[in-house]
Amino acid sequence: MQVKQELKQEKGTTGVFRKEKEGFNPFKMAQQQFDRIADQLNLDEQTRELLRNPLREYSFSIPIRMDDGTIKVFRGFRVQHNDARGPCKGGIRFHPQETQDTVRALSMWMTWKCSVADIPLGGGKGGIICDPHNLSEREQEKLCRGWVRQIARDIGPVRDVPAPDVMTSGQHMLWIMDEYETIMGGQYPGLITGKPVELGGSRGRTEATGYGIIYILRELLKEMKMDIAKTTTSIQGFGNVARYSAELLLQYGGTVVSVSCWDQVENRTYSYYKKTGIKLDELIKITDRFGTIDKKQAEKLGYENRPGDDWLTQDVDILIPAALEHSITEENVNQIKPRVKIVICGANGPVTPEAEDYLEKKGVIVVPDFLANAGGVVCSYFEQVQSNQNYYWTKEEVLGKLDNKMTDAFYKVWELSKRKKIRVSDAAYMIAISRVAEACKMRGWV
Ligand code: GLU
């Protein structure tokens, strides 16, 4: 498998927090979000203390002999935020700007994501400070094996289950699994998820995040008495999440007028617009392995080539930011057209809190990332169940179960949001946090 070619952003994950460079701390933000909801839930002091910090964190060195014979020491992390509801779950990121606080924040968000989706897993996240673009395949394999050698006794099918994330792929997961099995002396496919289907992966995992978004959108539109087949949507991104969201939305008869993509050669983003709606197959055919759509061929097919942020300013019913964090901000939120009724977050953190306030005041429904993109981790959970049983389901079975889980999660949140007259993201946080708090109480921790 060509690891270098696969250095894509995994579904539903966050890349660099741009503001981190300007002193922004994602963990502080995660704690502030938590504190606000803890106040509303009247959580007691002990529960707050327990949930606003990770239960356990590990940071360690990974010495690697590089291809040129020199030794380089990398820094690795694993943070287990909470496992009251089940083993920790969350990805491993390869990132040159990885920090302990980023991993802490992401592990906390995984706890809420698993909880709002009501799967019996907690939250974790891991990472290695590195840029895999500058590492050979062999060096990446050594890094994966080195990472698991340091943490093997503290992860596992009943403790903490990693998965792919930013710049890590199924191949990385297999190297980690193989090293773990060598250390433990047995077969443990339930150690890790995001594995290729040929070796313990789940069917439907590729589609899961994008489809999950559309299952929720479908139900939300029903509640809003809008016919999905009459809606128009603009999508930011053309990676895995964006493509599979578009695929299912088109199957339901919706129209997608715009997508955007990263242009690998020009180092900038472009939007592609077609008034009558995109055709997914023809666009995929002219997209290279880095996700760049061929400008000339797109124009020949009748797509207008526009600046990267043009997707945001379309006169549509629905916006799906499915590429980057901090895409809808205080600065550009007023460019969103009055017709837009729904913003459903495919990426992690695409809407800043200020922009969300503005949208809510305008009556736009914002479906938060940790609910909308939970399809990825729900399918990871299904993969773990299948791997632990060593018995694998059909794609239809997986997607059917995914649809049920996402639909249930949405209605629980929607009903609370209606009943308490609160925004959807607050309702989602309330459900997620109170379930975890309850589990901690039932265990007698607080
Ligand atoms: N990395 C994905 C997420 O952030 C999936 C995590 C998992 O499957 O464990 O949701």
mmCIF file of C-alpha atoms and ligand atoms in Angstrom, residues 10-13 89-91 110 113 125 161-165 193 205 348 373 376-377 380, ligand 1:
data_model
loop_
_atom_site.group_PDB
_atom_site.id
_atom_site.type_symbol
_atom_site.label_atom_id
_atom_site.label_comp_id
_atom_site.label_asym_id
_atom_site.label_seq_id
_atom_site.Cartn_x
_atom_site.Cartn_y
_atom_site.Cartn_z
ATOM 1 C CA GLU A 10 -9.207 11.084 7.873
ATOM 2 C CA LYS A 11 -12.938 11.541 8.113
ATOM 3 C CA GLY A 12 -14.225 13.833 10.740
ATOM 4 C CA THR A 13 -10.887 14.944 12.010
ATOM 5 C CA LYS A 89 -11.719 5.540 21.498
ATOM 6 C CA GLY A 90 -10.025 7.961 19.173
ATOM 7 C CA GLY A 91 -7.491 8.479 16.442
ATOM 8 C CA MET A 110 -14.123 12.151 21.501
ATOM 9 C CA LYS A 113 -18.856 12.345 20.424
ATOM 10 C CA LYS A 125 -6.635 10.621 21.237
ATOM 11 C CA VAL A 161 -8.885 1.524 20.904
ATOM 12 C CA PRO A 162 -6.988 3.785 18.466
ATOM 13 C CA ALA A 163 -7.956 4.598 14.867
ATOM 14 C CA PRO A 164 -6.666 6.609 11.893
ATOM 15 C CA ASP A 165 -6.793 10.373 12.086
ATOM 16 C CA THR A 193 -10.102 0.326 13.924
ATOM 17 C CA ARG A 205 -16.282 2.515 7.049
ATOM 18 C CA ASN A 348 -14.302 19.292 13.220
ATOM 19 C CA ASN A 373 -19.624 13.604 11.946
ATOM 20 C CA GLY A 376 -16.986 7.631 11.566
ATOM 21 C CA VAL A 377 -16.593 6.574 15.150
ATOM 22 C CA SER A 380 -15.379 2.205 14.187
HETATM 23 N N1 GLU B 1 -10.704 10.064 13.889
HETATM 24 C C1 GLU B 1 -12.137 9.937 13.807
HETATM 25 C C2 GLU B 1 -12.855 10.967 14.671
HETATM 26 O O1 GLU B 1 -12.275 11.900 15.136
HETATM 27 C C3 GLU B 1 -12.562 8.539 14.141
HETATM 28 C C4 GLU B 1 -12.081 8.082 15.466
HETATM 29 C C5 GLU B 1 -12.322 6.600 15.622
HETATM 30 O O2 GLU B 1 -12.822 5.995 14.703
HETATM 31 O O3 GLU B 1 -11.977 6.094 16.662
HETATM 32 O O4 GLU B 1 -14.041 10.884 14.834
#
